Amino acid sequence: MFDSLDALLLARAQFAFTVSFHFLFPAFSIGLASYLMVLEGLWLATGKGVYANLFRYWLKIFAVVFAMGVVSGLVMSYQFGTNWSVFSDKAGPIIGPLMAYEVLTAFFLEAGFLGVMLFGINKVGRKLHFTATCAVAIGTFISAFWILSVNSWMQTPTGYEIGANGQFLPGPSWTAIIFNPSFPYRLVHTVLAAYLTTAFAVGGVGAWHLLKDRTNPGARTMFSMAMWMAAIVAPIQIFAGDMHGLNTLEHQPVKVMAMEGHYESHPDGAPLILFGIPDSARKRVDYAISIPKASSLILKHDLNAPMKGLDSVPDADQPPVGIVFWAFRVMVGLGLAMLGLGLWSLIARWRGKLHEWTWLHRAALLLGPSGFIAVLAGWIVTEVGRQPFTVYGPLRTTASASPLDAPAVAASLLAFVLVYFSVFGMGIWYLLHLMRKPPQAHESTLDGAPIRTAGITPAPAIEGGEG
């Protein structure tokens, strides 16, 4: 049945499917852990009950998101051994230690304090519980640090030597490997994306409940906090993305050519193609809507700066242009929409209408899932744009796969699709079920206990207050 299919293509599809599914959950949990840390800190600093109730409300959601992220990520490690054993053998001396550092530092920190954070709010003191929440938030960042260091090394490999057996071996210093040229830019861009993803998810939930009841203090507070995050972080993210793009132009120019849709070189300034339909067979963008020389202005800060195109690169070294081209535009378009909503919220806040403007709430609800779509689109640009290489430059994807038959890969891919959509579909449905319920004045903990901390904080002190 599957004999006519390409085993390499199926292996790539399988990894793309699982990593795309997995990436959505860490993007949410990184930002949500920091949001919980802020909520608990504000509660302890101000004593306002609205922050305590929101902490309990989002803690339940975080528990589900964190668990789904861990489970969905486990499968990927097995694929390195089953579908990508050649890559694991060649890059293992570099990738293996970095992944081990992630487990030894981030995962152990998260696992050690996660139980206290989730179930210890009525069993330990307030300071200790807040310490646990901070440890989990820091752990998620450290995890992102190591994972993105690994991915960035695959994008811009430095500090390695090629052994006699063809393996990538560490050079004189691990610093050059960890802090490779694209890592600082990718770390900042990805972490900010996680914060924006969480902000717009929280803002969407707050907007949903404001449309139903404008007086709900929890909905008002979460929406206000989310819109502050959108207004502040969205412009910073656009600047960080621009810096990341310039770094990519320096180290992975072919990826930028695909992002821009530049099939031809432009010696006197390249146009910025806003929209169009890439045609790789004819090496052109059909129905292109473009701004003359604007791409050279953005990327080289000179209207007449020459820009090389894909015609300067062998066909065998070019990524799939259509996927990269459109994924990049989805990411940028959503980023601009986020910026627009953030600015709109500032106007509403200035006029004292942040919780009254229905159209603002509807727009926030519409953009609630925008962060997830944007990070997925950005991840596609990063990974598909790196093709046809696994380690950019020295190791091709065709030379990284295990010698498997197509039916074996197809069967496991089909199993993954069925299991993921059933199990994680139910998990996402449960998350939406939790979000559909408005935050209450007496939010319970995960074990159903009343809102208290080691019997210190009396219930009336955490009931009201909008914050």
Short mmCIF file of C-alpha atoms in Angstrom, two decimals, residues 11-448:
data_model
loop_
_atom_site.label_atom_id
_atom_site.label_comp_id
_atom_site.label_asym_id
_atom_site.label_seq_id
_atom_site.Cartn_x
_atom_site.Cartn_y
_atom_site.Cartn_z
CA ALA A 11 10.15 10.56 7.93
CA ARG A 12 10.30 14.31 7.41
CA ALA A 13 6.50 14.56 7.52
CA GLN A 14 6.40 12.52 10.71
CA PHE A 15 8.93 14.69 12.49
CA ALA A 16 7.29 17.87 11.18
CA PHE A 17 3.91 16.70 12.47
CA THR A 18 5.13 15.75 15.95
CA VAL A 19 7.39 18.77 16.46
CA SER A 20 4.69 21.18 15.29
CA PHE A 21 2.21 19.65 17.70
CA HIS A 22 4.75 19.70 20.53
CA PHE A 23 6.01 23.23 19.91
CA LEU A 24 2.63 24.77 20.67
CA PHE A 25 2.66 23.58 24.30
CA PRO A 26 6.11 24.88 25.38
CA ALA A 27 5.31 28.18 23.65
CA PHE A 28 2.33 28.44 26.00
CA SER A 29 3.88 27.00 29.14
CA ILE A 30 6.97 29.26 29.02
CA GLY A 31 4.83 32.38 29.02
CA LEU A 32 2.18 30.97 31.34
CA ALA A 33 4.75 30.00 34.00
CA SER A 34 6.05 33.58 34.03
CA TYR A 35 2.49 34.92 34.13
CA LEU A 36 1.73 32.73 37.16
CA MET A 37 4.90 34.01 38.83
CA VAL A 38 3.76 37.60 38.26
CA LEU A 39 0.25 36.87 39.53
CA GLU A 40 1.46 35.24 42.73
CA GLY A 41 4.01 38.00 43.28
CA LEU A 42 1.33 40.66 42.89
CA TRP A 43 -0.95 38.79 45.27
CA LEU A 44 1.76 38.57 47.95
CA ALA A 45 2.78 42.20 47.42
CA THR A 46 -0.71 43.75 47.36
CA GLY A 47 -2.91 41.22 49.15
CA LYS A 48 -5.58 41.69 46.46
CA GLY A 49 -7.68 38.57 46.09
CA VAL A 50 -8.21 38.97 42.37
CA TYR A 51 -4.59 37.98 41.76
CA ALA A 52 -4.95 34.89 43.96
CA ASN A 53 -8.07 33.82 42.12
CA LEU A 54 -6.45 34.34 38.74
CA PHE A 55 -3.42 32.38 39.90
CA ARG A 56 -5.66 29.39 40.79
CA TYR A 57 -7.60 29.80 37.55
CA TRP A 58 -4.54 29.69 35.28
CA LEU A 59 -2.68 27.16 37.44
CA LYS A 60 -5.19 24.48 36.42
CA ILE A 61 -4.67 25.34 32.77
CA PHE A 62 -0.89 25.36 33.19
CA ALA A 63 -0.95 21.87 34.72
CA VAL A 64 -2.68 20.46 31.64
CA VAL A 65 -0.50 22.40 29.18
CA PHE A 66 2.72 21.34 30.91
CA ALA A 67 1.71 17.68 30.95
CA MET A 68 0.73 17.73 27.28
CA GLY A 69 4.02 19.38 26.39
CA VAL A 70 6.06 16.73 28.20
CA VAL A 71 4.14 13.83 26.68
CA SER A 72 4.21 15.21 23.14
CA GLY A 73 7.95 15.84 23.41
CA LEU A 74 8.86 12.32 24.49
CA VAL A 75 7.98 10.91 21.08
CA MET A 76 10.47 13.16 19.31
CA SER A 77 13.45 11.72 21.15
CA TYR A 78 12.55 8.24 19.94
CA GLN A 79 12.39 9.44 16.36
CA PHE A 80 16.04 10.44 16.53
CA GLY A 81 16.85 6.78 17.04
CA THR A 82 14.30 5.27 14.68
CA ASN A 83 14.00 7.62 11.70
CA TRP A 84 17.16 9.72 12.04
CA SER A 85 19.79 7.35 13.39
CA VAL A 86 22.50 8.58 10.99
CA PHE A 87 22.00 12.15 12.20
CA SER A 88 22.07 10.95 15.81
CA ASP A 89 25.33 9.09 15.18
CA LYS A 90 27.07 11.96 13.40
CA ALA A 91 25.81 14.87 15.53
CA GLY A 92 25.45 12.97 18.81
CA PRO A 93 28.75 14.19 20.35
CA ILE A 94 27.43 17.77 20.03
CA ILE A 95 23.67 17.37 20.43
CA GLY A 96 23.78 14.75 23.19
CA PRO A 97 25.58 16.79 25.88
CA LEU A 98 23.48 19.88 25.21
CA MET A 99 20.26 17.89 25.55
CA ALA A 100 21.64 16.31 28.73
CA TYR A 101 22.32 19.76 30.16
CA GLU A 102 18.67 20.63 29.49
CA VAL A 103 17.55 17.61 31.50
CA LEU A 104 20.05 18.12 34.33
CA THR A 105 19.32 21.81 34.78
CA ALA A 106 15.89 22.76 33.47
CA PHE A 107 13.85 19.57 33.66
CA PHE A 108 15.09 18.57 37.11
CA LEU A 109 14.40 22.11 38.36
CA GLU A 110 10.89 22.07 36.93
CA ALA A 111 10.14 18.55 38.13
CA GLY A 112 11.54 19.25 41.59
CA PHE A 113 9.33 22.27 42.24
CA LEU A 114 6.33 21.56 40.02
CA GLY A 115 4.58 19.42 42.63
CA VAL A 116 4.99 22.12 45.27
CA MET A 117 3.67 24.71 42.85
CA LEU A 118 0.63 22.66 41.79
CA PHE A 119 -0.38 21.01 45.05
CA GLY A 120 1.49 22.69 47.90
CA ILE A 121 -0.25 26.03 48.18
CA ASN A 122 -2.11 24.87 51.30
CA LYS A 123 0.79 22.82 52.63
CA VAL A 124 3.81 25.16 52.62
CA GLY A 125 4.44 28.78 53.51
CA ARG A 126 3.73 31.58 51.10
CA LYS A 127 7.39 32.43 50.48
CA LEU A 128 8.31 28.82 49.82
CA HIS A 129 5.41 28.37 47.42
CA PHE A 130 6.34 31.55 45.57
CA THR A 131 9.91 30.26 45.38
CA ALA A 132 8.59 27.08 43.78
CA THR A 133 6.60 29.08 41.24
CA CYS A 134 9.68 31.16 40.40
CA ALA A 135 11.76 27.99 40.05
CA VAL A 136 9.31 26.51 37.56
CA ALA A 137 9.24 29.76 35.56
CA ILE A 138 13.03 29.92 35.53
CA GLY A 139 13.17 26.24 34.61
CA THR A 140 11.03 26.77 31.53
CA PHE A 141 13.38 29.54 30.40
CA ILE A 142 16.47 27.40 30.97
CA SER A 143 14.83 24.62 28.99
CA ALA A 144 14.25 27.02 26.11
CA PHE A 145 17.87 28.15 26.42
CA TRP A 146 19.31 24.67 25.82
CA ILE A 147 16.80 23.53 23.22
CA LEU A 148 17.27 26.71 21.19
CA SER A 149 21.04 26.43 21.54
CA VAL A 150 20.82 22.97 19.95
CA ASN A 151 18.57 24.17 17.16
CA SER A 152 20.66 27.27 16.55
CA TRP A 153 23.82 25.17 16.28
CA MET A 154 22.11 23.11 13.60
CA GLN A 155 21.31 26.39 11.81
CA THR A 156 24.71 28.05 12.27
CA PRO A 157 27.19 25.33 13.32
CA THR A 158 30.43 26.56 14.88
CA GLY A 159 33.06 25.26 17.30
CA TYR A 160 33.15 21.71 15.94
CA GLU A 161 35.63 19.39 14.27
CA ILE A 162 34.94 16.51 11.92
CA GLY A 163 36.34 13.23 13.25
CA ALA A 164 37.88 10.46 11.20
CA ASN A 165 34.58 8.57 11.32
CA GLY A 166 32.60 11.59 10.04
CA GLN A 167 31.19 12.62 13.43
CA PHE A 168 30.85 16.21 14.60
CA LEU A 169 33.18 16.50 17.59
CA PRO A 170 33.46 19.37 20.08
CA GLY A 171 36.28 21.80 19.38
CA PRO A 172 38.50 23.50 21.95
CA SER A 173 35.61 25.37 23.62
CA TRP A 174 31.94 24.57 24.21
CA THR A 175 31.23 28.30 24.35
CA ALA A 176 31.50 28.56 20.57
CA ILE A 177 29.01 25.70 20.23
CA ILE A 178 26.47 26.92 22.77
CA PHE A 179 26.66 30.61 21.83
CA ASN A 180 26.73 30.08 18.09
CA PRO A 181 26.06 33.11 15.82
CA SER A 182 22.28 32.78 15.56
CA PHE A 183 21.56 31.64 19.14
CA PRO A 184 21.17 35.01 20.94
CA TYR A 185 18.78 36.29 18.27
CA ARG A 186 16.75 33.08 18.13
CA LEU A 187 16.52 32.87 21.94
CA VAL A 188 15.20 36.43 22.31
CA HIS A 189 12.81 36.11 19.37
CA THR A 190 11.40 32.75 20.51
CA VAL A 191 10.99 33.65 24.20
CA LEU A 192 9.27 36.92 23.32
CA ALA A 193 7.02 34.93 20.98
CA ALA A 194 6.11 32.65 23.89
CA TYR A 195 5.23 35.66 26.04
CA LEU A 196 3.08 37.13 23.28
CA THR A 197 1.41 33.77 22.70
CA THR A 198 0.43 33.64 26.36
CA ALA A 199 -0.60 37.30 26.45
CA PHE A 200 -3.01 36.92 23.54
CA ALA A 201 -4.37 33.63 24.86
CA VAL A 202 -5.01 35.26 28.25
CA GLY A 203 -6.39 38.36 26.53
CA GLY A 204 -8.70 36.25 24.38
CA VAL A 205 -10.06 34.45 27.42
CA GLY A 206 -10.50 37.74 29.26
CA ALA A 207 -12.27 39.26 26.26
CA TRP A 208 -14.61 36.24 26.04
CA HIS A 209 -15.71 36.73 29.63
CA LEU A 210 -15.91 40.52 29.33
CA LEU A 211 -18.34 40.10 26.43
CA LYS A 212 -20.50 38.08 28.79
CA ASP A 213 -20.00 40.10 31.98
CA ARG A 214 -18.04 43.37 32.04
CA THR A 215 -18.13 43.48 35.83
CA ASN A 216 -16.17 40.25 36.42
CA PRO A 217 -13.03 41.44 38.27
CA GLY A 218 -10.94 38.47 37.15
CA ALA A 219 -11.80 39.00 33.49
CA ARG A 220 -11.10 42.73 33.77
CA THR A 221 -7.72 42.18 35.41
CA MET A 222 -6.50 39.45 33.06
CA PHE A 223 -7.56 41.45 30.01
CA SER A 224 -5.82 44.57 31.28
CA MET A 225 -2.59 42.68 32.02
CA ALA A 226 -2.67 40.96 28.63
CA MET A 227 -3.15 44.21 26.76
CA TRP A 228 -0.25 45.81 28.63
CA MET A 229 1.88 42.88 27.51
CA ALA A 230 0.69 43.21 23.91
CA ALA A 231 1.33 46.95 23.79
CA ILE A 232 4.82 46.68 25.28
CA VAL A 233 6.17 43.40 23.90
CA ALA A 234 4.77 43.45 20.35
CA PRO A 235 6.95 46.39 19.17
CA ILE A 236 9.97 44.88 20.96
CA GLN A 237 9.31 41.59 19.18
CA ILE A 238 9.15 43.31 15.79
CA PHE A 239 12.53 44.92 16.47
CA ALA A 240 13.97 41.60 17.68
CA GLY A 241 12.59 39.87 14.60
CA ASP A 242 14.26 42.42 12.36
CA MET A 243 17.60 41.83 14.09
CA HIS A 244 17.10 38.08 13.75
CA GLY A 245 16.36 38.53 10.06
CA LEU A 246 19.59 40.50 9.52
CA ASN A 247 21.52 37.75 11.31
CA THR A 248 19.85 35.16 9.09
CA LEU A 249 20.81 37.17 6.00
CA GLU A 250 24.42 37.05 7.14
CA HIS A 251 24.58 33.33 7.93
CA GLN A 252 21.73 31.75 5.92
CA PRO A 253 21.17 34.04 2.93
CA VAL A 254 19.36 31.35 0.93
CA LYS A 255 16.66 31.18 3.59
CA VAL A 256 16.11 34.93 3.27
CA MET A 257 15.92 34.62 -0.52
CA ALA A 258 13.11 32.10 -0.09
CA MET A 259 11.38 34.27 2.53
CA GLU A 260 11.48 37.26 0.21
CA GLY A 261 10.62 35.28 -2.94
CA HIS A 262 13.73 36.56 -4.72
CA TYR A 263 14.23 34.08 -7.54
CA GLU A 264 16.34 36.64 -9.41
CA SER A 265 19.28 38.72 -8.26
CA HIS A 266 18.75 42.47 -8.08
CA PRO A 267 21.96 44.44 -8.65
CA ASP A 268 20.25 47.84 -8.23
CA GLY A 269 17.94 47.25 -5.26
CA ALA A 270 15.50 44.43 -4.54
CA PRO A 271 11.72 44.90 -4.27
CA LEU A 272 9.73 43.93 -1.20
CA ILE A 273 7.17 41.40 -2.41
CA LEU A 274 4.13 41.75 -0.18
CA PHE A 275 2.02 39.03 -1.76
CA GLY A 276 2.19 36.70 -4.70
CA ILE A 277 2.25 33.07 -5.75
CA PRO A 278 5.76 31.59 -5.94
CA ASP A 279 6.32 29.36 -8.98
CA SER A 280 9.56 27.45 -8.44
CA ALA A 281 9.23 25.66 -11.78
CA ARG A 282 9.35 28.96 -13.69
CA LYS A 283 11.50 30.72 -11.09
CA ARG A 284 9.14 33.63 -10.55
CA VAL A 285 6.43 35.03 -8.27
CA ASP A 286 3.14 35.33 -10.12
CA TYR A 287 0.68 38.16 -9.40
CA ALA A 288 3.30 39.85 -7.23
CA ILE A 289 2.36 42.98 -5.30
CA SER A 290 5.63 44.64 -4.40
CA ILE A 291 7.29 47.86 -3.28
CA PRO A 292 10.31 48.72 -5.43
CA LYS A 293 13.69 48.54 -3.67
CA ALA A 294 12.06 48.25 -0.22
CA SER A 295 13.66 44.87 0.51
CA SER A 296 17.14 46.35 0.02
CA LEU A 297 16.17 49.23 2.30
CA ILE A 298 15.00 46.88 5.07
CA LEU A 299 17.79 44.31 4.80
CA LYS A 300 20.71 46.51 3.77
CA HIS A 301 19.44 49.97 4.81
CA ASP A 302 20.18 51.18 1.27
CA LEU A 303 17.61 51.52 -1.51
CA ASN A 304 20.15 50.61 -4.19
CA ALA A 305 21.99 47.85 -2.34
CA PRO A 306 22.42 44.74 -4.53
CA MET A 307 20.65 41.58 -3.37
CA LYS A 308 21.48 38.10 -4.60
CA GLY A 309 18.63 35.80 -5.61
CA LEU A 310 18.05 32.08 -5.89
CA ASP A 311 19.48 32.17 -9.39
CA SER A 312 22.89 32.37 -7.69
CA VAL A 313 22.28 29.11 -5.78
CA PRO A 314 22.18 25.57 -7.23
CA ASP A 315 18.68 24.09 -7.30
CA ALA A 316 19.84 21.25 -5.04
CA ASP A 317 20.68 23.75 -2.28
CA GLN A 318 17.37 25.65 -2.33
CA PRO A 319 14.56 25.17 0.22
CA PRO A 320 10.88 24.80 -0.78
CA VAL A 321 10.19 28.45 -1.57
CA GLY A 322 6.39 28.42 -1.45
CA ILE A 323 6.18 27.08 2.11
CA VAL A 324 8.83 29.46 3.46
CA PHE A 325 7.41 32.44 1.54
CA TRP A 326 3.87 32.07 2.89
CA ALA A 327 4.79 30.99 6.41
CA PHE A 328 6.92 34.12 6.74
CA ARG A 329 4.01 36.33 5.65
CA VAL A 330 1.64 34.65 8.07
CA MET A 331 4.08 35.29 10.91
CA VAL A 332 4.71 38.92 9.98
CA GLY A 333 1.04 39.63 9.29
CA LEU A 334 -0.02 38.30 12.68
CA GLY A 335 2.78 40.24 14.36
CA LEU A 336 1.48 43.46 12.83
CA ALA A 337 -2.07 42.55 13.89
CA MET A 338 -0.81 42.04 17.46
CA LEU A 339 0.88 45.42 17.36
CA GLY A 340 -2.33 47.01 16.10
CA LEU A 341 -4.39 45.48 18.90
CA GLY A 342 -1.84 46.61 21.47
CA LEU A 343 -2.01 50.19 20.19
CA TRP A 344 -5.81 50.02 20.09
CA SER A 345 -5.85 48.92 23.71
CA LEU A 346 -3.68 51.91 24.67
CA ILE A 347 -6.20 54.26 23.09
CA ALA A 348 -9.03 52.50 24.92
CA ARG A 349 -7.11 52.66 28.20
CA TRP A 350 -6.34 56.37 27.71
CA ARG A 351 -10.03 57.05 27.15
CA GLY A 352 -11.07 54.90 30.11
CA LYS A 353 -12.90 52.40 27.89
CA LEU A 354 -10.63 49.36 28.07
CA HIS A 355 -13.38 47.20 29.59
CA GLU A 356 -16.25 48.79 27.67
CA TRP A 357 -15.27 48.73 24.00
CA THR A 358 -17.02 45.64 22.63
CA TRP A 359 -15.22 45.70 19.28
CA LEU A 360 -11.87 45.72 21.05
CA HIS A 361 -12.93 42.64 23.00
CA ARG A 362 -14.12 40.93 19.82
CA ALA A 363 -10.81 41.67 18.12
CA ALA A 364 -8.90 40.31 21.13
CA LEU A 365 -11.02 37.17 21.07
CA LEU A 366 -10.35 36.75 17.35
CA LEU A 367 -6.60 37.13 17.92
CA GLY A 368 -6.60 34.80 20.93
CA PRO A 369 -5.02 31.90 19.00
CA SER A 370 -2.85 34.20 16.86
CA GLY A 371 0.26 33.58 18.95
CA PHE A 372 0.08 29.84 18.39
CA ILE A 373 -0.31 30.31 14.64
CA ALA A 374 2.53 32.83 14.53
CA VAL A 375 5.03 30.66 16.44
CA LEU A 376 4.13 27.68 14.28
CA ALA A 377 4.62 29.76 11.13
CA GLY A 378 7.93 31.05 12.45
CA TRP A 379 9.06 27.53 13.25
CA ILE A 380 8.20 26.47 9.70
CA VAL A 381 10.26 29.34 8.31
CA THR A 382 13.19 28.31 10.50
CA GLU A 383 13.10 24.58 9.79
CA VAL A 384 11.91 24.41 6.18
CA GLY A 385 14.15 27.34 5.29
CA ARG A 386 17.17 25.35 6.49
CA GLN A 387 16.52 22.59 3.97
CA PRO A 388 18.03 20.66 2.29
CA PHE A 389 20.37 20.48 5.29
CA THR A 390 19.99 18.99 8.77
CA VAL A 391 23.15 20.71 9.97
CA TYR A 392 23.30 23.76 7.73
CA GLY A 393 26.16 23.30 5.28
CA PRO A 394 27.97 20.06 6.19
CA LEU A 395 25.11 17.54 6.63
CA ARG A 396 22.20 17.07 4.25
CA THR A 397 18.81 15.72 5.25
CA THR A 398 19.11 12.93 2.67
CA ALA A 399 22.25 11.75 4.46
CA SER A 400 20.68 11.90 7.93
CA ALA A 401 17.81 9.43 7.69
CA SER A 402 17.74 5.82 8.83
CA PRO A 403 17.67 3.09 6.16
CA LEU A 404 13.96 2.33 6.61
CA ASP A 405 11.34 1.11 4.19
CA ALA A 406 8.45 3.42 3.38
CA PRO A 407 5.70 1.12 4.76
CA ALA A 408 7.34 1.09 8.22
CA VAL A 409 7.55 4.89 8.38
CA ALA A 410 4.07 5.32 6.95
CA ALA A 411 2.54 2.97 9.51
CA SER A 412 4.12 4.85 12.44
CA LEU A 413 3.12 8.20 10.91
CA LEU A 414 -0.48 7.05 10.61
CA ALA A 415 -0.41 5.83 14.21
CA PHE A 416 0.96 9.17 15.40
CA VAL A 417 -1.74 11.08 13.55
CA LEU A 418 -4.52 8.96 15.02
CA VAL A 419 -3.15 9.02 18.58
CA TYR A 420 -2.25 12.71 18.56
CA PHE A 421 -5.57 13.91 17.25
CA SER A 422 -7.52 11.70 19.65
CA VAL A 423 -5.48 12.16 22.85
CA PHE A 424 -4.37 15.75 22.39
CA GLY A 425 -7.66 16.66 20.79
CA MET A 426 -9.34 15.67 24.03
CA GLY A 427 -6.72 17.61 25.98
CA ILE A 428 -7.30 20.76 23.95
CA TRP A 429 -11.05 20.33 24.36
CA TYR A 430 -10.53 20.15 28.14
CA LEU A 431 -8.37 23.29 28.07
CA LEU A 432 -11.09 25.16 26.21
CA HIS A 433 -13.61 23.83 28.74
CA LEU A 434 -11.53 25.29 31.58
CA MET A 435 -11.13 28.61 29.78
CA ARG A 436 -14.84 28.83 29.06
CA LYS A 437 -15.60 29.04 32.77
CA PRO A 438 -15.24 32.58 34.16
CA PRO A 439 -12.80 33.18 37.04
CA GLN A 440 -14.69 32.96 40.31
CA ALA A 441 -14.34 34.90 43.53
CA HIS A 442 -13.49 31.64 45.31
CA GLU A 443 -11.31 29.70 42.87
CA SER A 444 -10.36 26.32 44.28
CA THR A 445 -6.92 24.74 44.14
CA LEU A 446 -6.11 21.63 42.12
CA ASP A 447 -6.98 19.41 45.08
CA GLY A 448 -10.30 21.20 45.60
#
